Amino acid sequence: MAGKTTPMMEQFLALKQEAGDCLLFYRMGDFFELFFDDAKTASAILDIALTTRGEHGGEPVPMCGVPVHSADSYLARLIKGGCRVAIAEQVETPEEAKIRAKKEGTPSSKALVKRDIVRFVTAGTLTEEALLEPRNANLLVALADVRGAIGLASCDISTGIVVLEECKPEMLGAYLARLGANEIVAPEDWAHGPDEFTSRPKGDFSSDDGSERLRKLHGVATLDGFGDFSRAMLAAAAGLISYLEHVGRGNLPMLLPPVSRCGAEGMVMDEATRASLEILRSQDGSRSGSLIAAIDRCVTGAGARQLAEDLGSPLLDQSAIEERLALVQFWHGQPIDRADLREALRALPDIGRALGRVVAGRGSPRDLGQVRDGLRDARLLHETLARQSDHPVLLKQLMPHLTGHSALVDLLTNALVAAPPTERSGGGYIADGYDVGLDELRQVSGNARKAIAAMEARYRDETGIASLKIKHNGVLGYFIEVPSRHGDVLMEQDSGFTHRQTMKGAVRFNSVSLHEEATRIAEAGGRALTAEEAHFEELTSAVIASQKAIAQTAAALARIDVAAGQAERAAEGDWCKPEIAGTTELAITAGRHPVVEAALTKTNDRFVANDCSLAHQDRLWLIGGPNMGGKSTFLRQNALIVLMAQAGGYVPAQSATIGLVDRLFSRVGASDNLARGRSTFMVEMVETAAILSQATERSFVILDEVGRGTSTYDGLALAWSVVEAVHSKIACRCLFATHYHELARLADSCKALSLHHVKAREWKGDLVLLHEVSEGPADRSYGLAVAKLAGVPAPVVKRAKQVLQKLEAARAETGGIAAGLGELPLFANAALADERKELEPGDILKEKLESADLDALSPREALDFLYDLKRELTSTKP
Ligand code: ADP
């Protein structure tokens, strides 16, 4: 027989239904409790005890709980673990519940405190300082499909930045890869990928709604002033806003006016490229070992987040890149000013995020204090900068955003104490002198406290009990305490003391005058708190009224921090300012790999700098040489230098001229790749196919040992045809590392392809890798020498040598596996010839006749044409 459902269980189940697939944090006193499957999931992720409480349907109910005061750290771990959480709070006190029960006629012993879901905590909608990583953006992205166009609305609610963009379905992967969302929201029937997303009702994603909501939100009649927005963008915006409203239970966080980003503005990189270049995360998923870790010298969290965005979405607009570079150069040339600037920035609070919390209704007095301090420091910074001359264009644009908040800063400075607390329930954050009424209340309680202190001395005198004390606790309030042995004296009827509590070893009393003073303190304290609350609301409104300008200040400070940090890094590593060109040139002298170089420096090893010079007539470098010789490093360093330059930073080289790259592709042969699920070779081919369909003449492609995930013959054949296609069909800049010597023959047929190798020497039987890239084909593979270097036992290496000799002899006789490849027609012609062969002779004649303009032919030409047709017929006959 199933057990009876208790009122509490009923309430829980109703809330759980509302919470949907979110874990439900059910507030009970000082704990958030989780029940049923939620409890199992949470206890596993948090590694906390799973217990049971009561029963439901005849089964014990699994339960676990976390203390409210430390809930944030548990929430952070659940969110990291991929969960979303609904927070159900008690929305009335037990006393209120009893009064309500009485009115409703329920016995007060059965009165259940009302609870409501007050908000949802999800990966993309965090604002809490404790849950956010200071150096990483926290992005929520909503997707919508309007007649085949994909709209993307992305928003960092911790700073309020909203960006709308649109792409074709096949580009969605690359766009999402650039954004790196913490949470993706899409209509319930979404089929364009990715597999994991938060699903919302389809009706939430309507473009009309999106437009109306945005207009209402920003109080404008038309969105034209913000930019051009397509239907797909607006539909995504609608989905974004209704999701935010849902998780905030009707409260919207700060949202700045939307910015429209057109796909053509930036350099395109897909997921595979980002992963293989380890831009923001290294292969193991952590920041260390990534490009950003090697570059980042920002002194503020906001700067680091801006740098991550810059590196994740390099520009394609030459003047915008040059503006950023000029700003880096400005500080690069002034080491002393740079040091002062960075010192000043270091002390800055994260005003963008503090503002986000204030606007979301979760701000604390400390957040207001941070806004005050940040804006004040920005003004000081402006004064310092104004004393310098020759400001670059970008700085001229940023400087006005550093000032203009005087009234607000003055207000906050007068109103708040120097270091306001994070909790506002205790009061004490409004400064003395700001509100006369509040000062008086404080004086009343201050006087009463003094009176109580005086009272203690007086009572000691009067009773002769030297150990008498006046104390305070949360339950009794103020009371008089004496050791037990003196208790009897005060118990006497006419003593003027009333007994309150007998403890082990002590007795506690009250007195009329103590009660009076205590009441005075409590009343004044209560009124003071109310007054402070009211001021808090005023100050919050004042900050919200300037939110756009404050957000601009935060953005300007972040941009300045990025530029100064880039200058610092460049000075540290002797980096250079790249030249940006509109051509398809790529000329780097003495280039270095920032991450590998940093790793080598730690072990006191020297990085060997290498040149790379690609241009239209010499655009594809085939790079051979032994394993571990430095091929991958060379490929990546050139891709990274392009990326860093187009992100607007200095680059690790002596000089660099970068012809703008519209799309960057980086591919690594399958065996280096830790692909999950799909066969590694399949992954390699899918990724390679993407290059062949998407790269343009202005792209830059690096291919590292592509084709090695399969048998030698297949691999060589694929590598061969990929190189040909990149060279002849796409005609873009490309570095191709390979250990197939046979590919060298391509130099005969591909005119813009040249051969290079990483140098190695055998010295006294040992292999020395020089890591130097030189012209010409690799002479041999040194595979056995590498094996020896790697510690393969000598007898095994010796035996391998014998086998190799046999194989090489056989190769000399037959011409090797690539024998005859030299005679293959070139890729483009070959493909055309193949297509031709599949046509019937009749089809070709028909095609020729149809396309001929007979009226335009002279009699002589007509005769030639006839001969031509006849020749076609005989040549295509089997
Ligand atoms: P390959 O792709 O040819 O197998 P890698 O590029 O992976 O070789 O390089 C192997 C190792 O050699 C790197 O981990 C690094 O320690 C070292 N190395 C590579 N390039 C250089 C260089 N230019 N200068 C110094 N050491 C290098």
Coordinates of N, CA, C and O in Angstrom, one line a residue, residues 23 45-46 72-85 121-124 126 130-134 136 138 182 196 281 285:
L23 N 17.8 20.5 -11.6 CA 17.9 20.0 -10.2 C 17.1 21.0 -9.4 O 17.3 22.2 -9.5
I45 N 28.0 14.0 -8.1 CA 28.8 15.1 -8.6 C 29.6 15.8 -7.5 O 30.8 16.1 -7.6
L46 N 28.9 16.0 -6.4 CA 29.4 16.8 -5.3 C 30.2 15.9 -4.3 O 30.9 16.4 -3.4
D72 N 27.1 28.5 -2.9 CA 27.7 28.9 -4.1 C 28.7 27.9 -4.7 O 28.8 27.6 -5.8
S73 N 29.6 27.4 -3.7 CA 30.6 26.5 -4.2 C 30.1 25.2 -4.7 O 30.5 24.6 -5.7
Y74 N 29.0 24.8 -4.1 CA 28.3 23.5 -4.6 C 27.7 23.8 -6.0 O 27.7 23.0 -6.9
L75 N 27.0 25.0 -6.1 CA 26.4 25.3 -7.3 C 27.4 25.3 -8.4 O 27.2 24.8 -9.5
A76 N 28.6 25.9 -8.1 CA 29.6 26.0 -9.2 C 30.0 24.7 -9.7 O 30.1 24.4 -10.9
R77 N 30.1 23.7 -8.7 CA 30.5 22.3 -9.2 C 29.4 21.6 -10.0 O 29.7 20.9 -10.9
L78 N 28.2 21.9 -9.6 CA 27.1 21.3 -10.3 C 27.0 21.8 -11.7 O 26.8 21.1 -12.7
I79 N 27.2 23.2 -11.8 CA 27.1 23.8 -13.2 C 28.3 23.3 -14.0 O 28.1 22.9 -15.2
K80 N 29.4 23.2 -13.4 CA 30.6 22.6 -14.2 C 30.3 21.2 -14.6 O 30.7 20.8 -15.7
G81 N 29.5 20.5 -13.8 CA 29.2 19.1 -14.1 C 28.0 19.0 -15.1 O 27.5 17.9 -15.4
G82 N 27.6 20.1 -15.7 CA 26.6 20.1 -16.8 C 25.2 20.2 -16.3 O 24.3 20.0 -17.1
C83 N 25.0 20.5 -15.0 CA 23.6 20.6 -14.5 C 23.1 22.0 -14.6 O 23.8 22.9 -14.7
R84 N 21.7 22.1 -14.5 CA 21.1 23.4 -14.3 C 20.3 23.3 -13.0 O 19.8 22.2 -12.7
V85 N 20.2 24.3 -12.3 CA 19.6 24.2 -10.9 C 18.5 25.3 -10.8 O 18.6 26.4 -11.1
V121 N 19.7 28.7 -12.0 CA 21.1 28.9 -12.2 C 21.6 28.0 -13.3 O 21.4 26.8 -13.2
T122 N 22.0 28.6 -14.4 CA 22.5 27.7 -15.5 C 23.8 28.3 -16.0 O 24.2 29.4 -15.7
A123 N 24.6 27.4 -16.7 CA 25.9 27.8 -17.1 C 26.0 29.1 -17.8 O 27.0 29.9 -17.6
G124 N 25.0 29.4 -18.6 CA 25.1 30.6 -19.4 C 24.5 31.9 -18.7 O 24.6 33.0 -19.3
L126 N 25.1 32.9 -15.3 CA 25.6 33.2 -14.0 C 26.0 34.7 -13.8 O 26.4 35.3 -14.8
A130 N 31.4 34.5 -7.2 CA 32.0 33.2 -6.8 C 31.9 32.2 -7.9 O 32.7 31.2 -7.9
L131 N 30.9 32.3 -8.8 CA 30.7 31.3 -9.8 C 31.4 31.6 -11.1 O 31.5 30.7 -12.0
L132 N 31.8 32.8 -11.3 CA 32.4 33.2 -12.6 C 33.9 33.1 -12.5 O 34.5 33.4 -11.5
E133 N 34.5 32.8 -13.7 CA 35.9 32.8 -13.7 C 36.3 34.2 -14.2 O 35.9 34.7 -15.2
P134 N 37.2 34.9 -13.4 CA 37.4 36.3 -13.7 C 38.0 36.6 -15.1 O 37.7 37.6 -15.7
N136 N 37.6 34.7 -17.9 CA 36.9 34.1 -19.0 C 35.5 34.7 -19.1 O 34.8 35.0 -18.1
N138 N 31.5 34.6 -20.0 CA 30.5 33.6 -19.8 C 29.4 33.8 -20.8 O 28.6 34.8 -20.6
N182 N 28.9 28.9 -23.1 CA 28.8 28.1 -21.9 C 27.5 27.4 -22.0 O 27.3 26.4 -21.3
E196 N 24.0 19.0 -27.8 CA 23.6 19.4 -26.4 C 23.2 20.8 -26.4 O 24.0 21.7 -26.7
R281 N 42.4 27.2 -25.2 CA 42.6 26.0 -24.3 C 43.6 25.1 -25.0 O 43.6 24.9 -26.2
G285 N 42.4 20.7 -22.4 CA 41.2 21.4 -21.9 C 41.6 22.5 -20.9 O 40.7 23.3 -20.6

